[in-house]
PDB file of C-alpha atoms in Angstrom:
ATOM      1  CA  UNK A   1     -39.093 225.833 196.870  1.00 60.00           C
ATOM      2  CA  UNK A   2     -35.369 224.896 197.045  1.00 62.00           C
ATOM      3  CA  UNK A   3     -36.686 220.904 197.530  1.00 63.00           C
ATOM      4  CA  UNK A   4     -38.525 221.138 194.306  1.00 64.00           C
ATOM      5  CA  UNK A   5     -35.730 223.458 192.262  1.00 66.00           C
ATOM      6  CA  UNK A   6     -33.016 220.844 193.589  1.00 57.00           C
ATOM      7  CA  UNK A   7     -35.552 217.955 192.563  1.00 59.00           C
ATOM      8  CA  UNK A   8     -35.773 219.423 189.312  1.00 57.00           C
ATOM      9  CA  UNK A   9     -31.959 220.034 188.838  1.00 62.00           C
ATOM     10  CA  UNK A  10     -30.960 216.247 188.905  1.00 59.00           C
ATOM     11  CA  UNK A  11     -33.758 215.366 187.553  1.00 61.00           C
ATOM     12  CA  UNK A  12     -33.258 216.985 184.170  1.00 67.00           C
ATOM     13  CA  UNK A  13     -29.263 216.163 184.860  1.00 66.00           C
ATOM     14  CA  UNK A  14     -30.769 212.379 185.124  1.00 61.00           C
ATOM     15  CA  UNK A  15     -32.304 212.866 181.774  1.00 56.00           C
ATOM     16  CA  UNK A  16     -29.859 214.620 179.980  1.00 59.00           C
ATOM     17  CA  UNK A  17     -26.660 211.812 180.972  1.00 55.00           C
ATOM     18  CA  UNK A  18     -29.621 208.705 179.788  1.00 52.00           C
ATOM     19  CA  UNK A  19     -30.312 210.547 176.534  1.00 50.00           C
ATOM     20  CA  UNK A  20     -26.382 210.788 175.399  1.00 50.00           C
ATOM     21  CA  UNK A  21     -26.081 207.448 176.700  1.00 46.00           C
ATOM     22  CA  UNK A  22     -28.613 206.629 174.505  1.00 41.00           C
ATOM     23  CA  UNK A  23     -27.361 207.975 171.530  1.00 41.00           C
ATOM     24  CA  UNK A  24     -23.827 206.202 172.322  1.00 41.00           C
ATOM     25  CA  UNK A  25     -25.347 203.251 171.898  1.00 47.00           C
ATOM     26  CA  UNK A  26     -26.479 204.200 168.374  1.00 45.00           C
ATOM     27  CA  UNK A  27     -23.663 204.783 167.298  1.00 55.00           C
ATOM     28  CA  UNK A  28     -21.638 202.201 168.804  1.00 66.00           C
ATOM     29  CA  UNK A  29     -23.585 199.648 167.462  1.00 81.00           C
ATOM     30  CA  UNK A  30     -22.341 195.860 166.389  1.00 86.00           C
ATOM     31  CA  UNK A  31     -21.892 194.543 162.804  1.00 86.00           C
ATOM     32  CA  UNK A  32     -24.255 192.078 164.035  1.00 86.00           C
ATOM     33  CA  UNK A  33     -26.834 193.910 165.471  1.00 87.00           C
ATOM     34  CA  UNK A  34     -27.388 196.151 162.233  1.00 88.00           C
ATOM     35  CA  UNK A  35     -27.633 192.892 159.894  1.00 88.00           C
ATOM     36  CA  UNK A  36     -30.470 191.768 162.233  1.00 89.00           C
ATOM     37  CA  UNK A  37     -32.374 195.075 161.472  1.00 89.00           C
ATOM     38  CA  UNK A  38     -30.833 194.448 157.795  1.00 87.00           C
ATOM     39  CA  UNK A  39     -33.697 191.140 157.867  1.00 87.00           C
ATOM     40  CA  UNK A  40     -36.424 192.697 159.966  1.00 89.00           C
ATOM     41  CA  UNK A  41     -36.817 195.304 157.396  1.00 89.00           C
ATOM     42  CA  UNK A  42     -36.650 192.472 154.836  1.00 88.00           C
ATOM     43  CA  UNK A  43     -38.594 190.580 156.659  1.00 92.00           C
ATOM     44  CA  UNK A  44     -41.325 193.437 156.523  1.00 92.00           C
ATOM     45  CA  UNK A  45     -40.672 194.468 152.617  1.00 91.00           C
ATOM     46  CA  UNK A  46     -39.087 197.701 153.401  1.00 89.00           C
ATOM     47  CA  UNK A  47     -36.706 197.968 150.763  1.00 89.00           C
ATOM     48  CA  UNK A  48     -35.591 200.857 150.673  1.00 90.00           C
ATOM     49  CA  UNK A  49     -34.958 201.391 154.902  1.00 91.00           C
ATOM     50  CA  UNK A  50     -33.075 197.580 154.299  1.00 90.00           C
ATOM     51  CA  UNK A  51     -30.801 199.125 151.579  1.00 91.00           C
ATOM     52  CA  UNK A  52     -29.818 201.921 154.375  1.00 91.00           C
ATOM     53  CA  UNK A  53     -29.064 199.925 156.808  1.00 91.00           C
ATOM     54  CA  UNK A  54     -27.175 197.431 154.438  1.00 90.00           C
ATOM     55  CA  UNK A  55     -24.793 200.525 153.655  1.00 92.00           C
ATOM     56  CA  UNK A  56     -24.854 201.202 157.392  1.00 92.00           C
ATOM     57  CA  UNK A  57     -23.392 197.571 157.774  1.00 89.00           C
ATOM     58  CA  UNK A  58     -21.016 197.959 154.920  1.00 91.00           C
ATOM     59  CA  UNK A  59     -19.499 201.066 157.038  1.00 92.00           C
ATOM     60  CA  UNK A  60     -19.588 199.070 159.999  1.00 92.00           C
ATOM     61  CA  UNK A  61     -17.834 196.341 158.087  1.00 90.00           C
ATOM     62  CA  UNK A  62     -14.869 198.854 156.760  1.00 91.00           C
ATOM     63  CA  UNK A  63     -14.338 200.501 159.813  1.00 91.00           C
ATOM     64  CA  UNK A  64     -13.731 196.766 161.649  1.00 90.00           C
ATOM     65  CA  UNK A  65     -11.587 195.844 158.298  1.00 90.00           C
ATOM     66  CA  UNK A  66     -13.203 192.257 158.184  1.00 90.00           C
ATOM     67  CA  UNK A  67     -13.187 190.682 154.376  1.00 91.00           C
ATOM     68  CA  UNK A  68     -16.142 188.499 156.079  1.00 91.00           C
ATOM     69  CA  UNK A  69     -18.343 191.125 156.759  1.00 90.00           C
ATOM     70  CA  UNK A  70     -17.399 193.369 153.501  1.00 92.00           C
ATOM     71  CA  UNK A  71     -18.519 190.388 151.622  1.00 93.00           C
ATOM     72  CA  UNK A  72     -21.698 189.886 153.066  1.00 93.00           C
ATOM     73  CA  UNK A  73     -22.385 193.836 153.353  1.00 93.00           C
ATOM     74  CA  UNK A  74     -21.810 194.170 149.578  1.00 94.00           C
ATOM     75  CA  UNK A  75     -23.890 190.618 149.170  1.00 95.00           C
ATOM     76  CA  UNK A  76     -26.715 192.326 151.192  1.00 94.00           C
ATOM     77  CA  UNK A  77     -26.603 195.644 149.142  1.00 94.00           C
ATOM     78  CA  UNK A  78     -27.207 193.953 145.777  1.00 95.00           C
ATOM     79  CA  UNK A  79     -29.824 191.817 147.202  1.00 93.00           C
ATOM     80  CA  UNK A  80     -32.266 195.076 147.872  1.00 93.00           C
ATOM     81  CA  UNK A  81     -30.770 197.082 144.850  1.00 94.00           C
ATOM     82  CA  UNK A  82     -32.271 194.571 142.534  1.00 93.00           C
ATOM     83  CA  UNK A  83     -35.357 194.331 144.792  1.00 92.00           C
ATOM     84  CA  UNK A  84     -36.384 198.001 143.757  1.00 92.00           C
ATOM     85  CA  UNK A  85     -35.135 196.987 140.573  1.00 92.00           C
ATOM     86  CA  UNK A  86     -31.868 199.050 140.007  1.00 92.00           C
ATOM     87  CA  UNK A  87     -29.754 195.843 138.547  1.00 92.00           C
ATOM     88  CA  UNK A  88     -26.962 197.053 137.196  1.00 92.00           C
ATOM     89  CA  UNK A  89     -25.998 198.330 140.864  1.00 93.00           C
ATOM     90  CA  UNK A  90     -26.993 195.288 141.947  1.00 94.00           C
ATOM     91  CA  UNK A  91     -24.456 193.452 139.342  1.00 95.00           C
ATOM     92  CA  UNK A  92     -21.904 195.921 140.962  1.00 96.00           C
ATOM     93  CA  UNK A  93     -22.513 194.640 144.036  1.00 95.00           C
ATOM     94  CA  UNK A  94     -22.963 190.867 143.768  1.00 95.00           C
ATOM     95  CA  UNK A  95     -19.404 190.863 141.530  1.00 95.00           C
ATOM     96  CA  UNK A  96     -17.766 192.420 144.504  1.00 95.00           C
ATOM     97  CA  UNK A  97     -19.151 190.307 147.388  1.00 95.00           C
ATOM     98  CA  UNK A  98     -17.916 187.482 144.925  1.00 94.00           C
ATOM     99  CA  UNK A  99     -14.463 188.471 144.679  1.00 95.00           C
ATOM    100  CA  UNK A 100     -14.043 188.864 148.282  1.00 94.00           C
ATOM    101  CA  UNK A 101     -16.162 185.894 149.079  1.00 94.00           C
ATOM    102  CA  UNK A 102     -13.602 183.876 146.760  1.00 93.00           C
ATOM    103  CA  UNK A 103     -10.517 185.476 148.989  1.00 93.00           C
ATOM    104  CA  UNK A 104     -12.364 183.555 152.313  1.00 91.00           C
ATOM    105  CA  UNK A 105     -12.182 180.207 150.176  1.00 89.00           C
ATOM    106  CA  UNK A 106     -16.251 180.438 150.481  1.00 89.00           C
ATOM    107  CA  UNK A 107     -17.645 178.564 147.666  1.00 88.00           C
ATOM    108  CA  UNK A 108     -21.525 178.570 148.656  1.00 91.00           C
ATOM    109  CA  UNK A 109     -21.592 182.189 148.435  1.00 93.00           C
ATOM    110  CA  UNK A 110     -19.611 182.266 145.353  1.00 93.00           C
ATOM    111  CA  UNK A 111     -22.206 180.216 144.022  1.00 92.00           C
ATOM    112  CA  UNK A 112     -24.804 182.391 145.285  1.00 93.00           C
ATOM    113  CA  UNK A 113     -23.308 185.351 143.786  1.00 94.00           C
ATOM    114  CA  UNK A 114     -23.058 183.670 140.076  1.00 94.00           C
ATOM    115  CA  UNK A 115     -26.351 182.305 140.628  1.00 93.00           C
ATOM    116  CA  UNK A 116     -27.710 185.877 140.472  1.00 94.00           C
ATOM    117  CA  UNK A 117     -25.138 187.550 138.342  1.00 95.00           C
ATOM    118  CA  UNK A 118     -26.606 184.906 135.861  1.00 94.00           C
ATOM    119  CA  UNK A 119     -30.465 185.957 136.572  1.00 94.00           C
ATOM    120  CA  UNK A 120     -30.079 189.563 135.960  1.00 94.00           C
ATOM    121  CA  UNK A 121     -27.470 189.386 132.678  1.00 93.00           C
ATOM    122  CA  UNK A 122     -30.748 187.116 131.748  1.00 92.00           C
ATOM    123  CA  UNK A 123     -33.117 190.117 132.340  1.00 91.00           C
ATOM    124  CA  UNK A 124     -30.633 192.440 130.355  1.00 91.00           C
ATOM    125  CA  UNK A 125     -30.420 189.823 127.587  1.00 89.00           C
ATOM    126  CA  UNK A 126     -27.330 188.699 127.614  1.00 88.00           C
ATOM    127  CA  UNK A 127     -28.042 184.818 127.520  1.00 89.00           C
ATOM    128  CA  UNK A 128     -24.414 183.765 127.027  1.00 92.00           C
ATOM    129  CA  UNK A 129     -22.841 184.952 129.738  1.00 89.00           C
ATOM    130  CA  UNK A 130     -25.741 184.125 131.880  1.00 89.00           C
ATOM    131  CA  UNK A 131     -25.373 180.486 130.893  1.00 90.00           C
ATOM    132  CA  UNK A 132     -21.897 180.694 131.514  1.00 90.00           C
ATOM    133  CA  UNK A 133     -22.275 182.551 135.221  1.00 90.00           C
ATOM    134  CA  UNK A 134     -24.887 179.491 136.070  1.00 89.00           C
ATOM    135  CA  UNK A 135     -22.744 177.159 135.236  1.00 89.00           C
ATOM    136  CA  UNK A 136     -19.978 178.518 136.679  1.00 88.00           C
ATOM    137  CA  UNK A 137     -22.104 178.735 139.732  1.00 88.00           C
ATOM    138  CA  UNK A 138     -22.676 175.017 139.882  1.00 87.00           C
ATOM    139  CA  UNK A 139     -19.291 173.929 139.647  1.00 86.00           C
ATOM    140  CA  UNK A 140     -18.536 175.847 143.173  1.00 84.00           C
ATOM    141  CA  UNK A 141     -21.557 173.972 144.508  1.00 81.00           C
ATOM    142  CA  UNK A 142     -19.451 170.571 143.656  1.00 72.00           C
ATOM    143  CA  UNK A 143     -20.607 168.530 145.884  1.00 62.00           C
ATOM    144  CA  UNK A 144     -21.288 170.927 148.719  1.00 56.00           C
ATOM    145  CA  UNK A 145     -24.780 170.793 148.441  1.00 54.00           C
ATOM    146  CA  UNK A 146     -26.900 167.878 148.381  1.00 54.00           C
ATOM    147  CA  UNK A 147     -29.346 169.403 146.109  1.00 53.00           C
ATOM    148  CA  UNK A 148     -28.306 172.029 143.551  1.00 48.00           C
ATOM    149  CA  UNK A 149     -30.819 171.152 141.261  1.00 47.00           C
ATOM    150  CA  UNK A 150     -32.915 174.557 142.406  1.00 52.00           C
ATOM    151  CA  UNK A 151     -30.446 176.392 140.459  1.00 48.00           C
ATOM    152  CA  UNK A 152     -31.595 174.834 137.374  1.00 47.00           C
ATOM    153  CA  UNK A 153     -35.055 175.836 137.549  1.00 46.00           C
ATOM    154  CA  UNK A 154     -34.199 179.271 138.325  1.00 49.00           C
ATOM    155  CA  UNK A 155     -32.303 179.710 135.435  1.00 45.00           C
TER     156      UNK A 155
END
């Protein structure tokens, strides 16, 4: 009897130390770890679990203090607010993750970021300014990318 009490004592001791070391891990996980369930969700078409974790990664992002990662956390949270179609978040968004992408000197993303600043002032009617963002988009693509002409048939 005292075999099978003593069994069951470290046993459940066992169990208990794996589950909290378990739940360490959760919450110790990297920047780069939650982006790559960011894309599996995307991957999948779960929205609205890929928004969570994208505001999961923008914590992860402040608490590290990298511009780099801000950026794309921001980038990632418009992306899937104007997937389930709340846009003017999603402007929010993709005009922050371009002001910090153009502190890193990163003019691919800054394109990015007009490119779809320009498509949703289109869908709220606001032609001007969405010429204006597209164009302004293809001047940071000078010459970076050998093909920018798929942001002309977009727009």
């Amino acid at each position: 009897m005292k075999l099978k009490t003593l069994f069951l004592f470290f046993f459940i001791s066992f169990l208990n130390n794996n589950l909290f070391c378990f739940q360490e891990q959760l919450l110790n996980k990297s920047f780069d770890s939650i982006y790559k369930e960011v894309n599996v969700y995307r991957k999948k078409k779960e929205n609205t679990k890929a928004l969570m974790y994208s505001r999961k990664l923008l914590n992860r992002a402040l608490e590290n203090k990298n511009k780099s990662q801000e950026a794309r956390s921001y980038y990632k949270i418009a992306e899937f607010q104007r997937k389930l179609k709340v846009k003017d978040s999603a402007f929010y968004y993709y005009k922050k993750s371009k002001e910090l992408y153009l502190q890193e000197n990163d003019s691919i993303q800054v394109a990015r970021c007009l490119l779809n600043i320009a498509i949703i002032e289109s869908d709220f009617g606001d032609y001007p300014n969405s010429d204006i963002s597209g164009i302004n988009s293809l001047k940071y693509l000078n010459g970076r990318r050998k093909k920018p002409l798929y942001l002309l048939i977009i727009l």
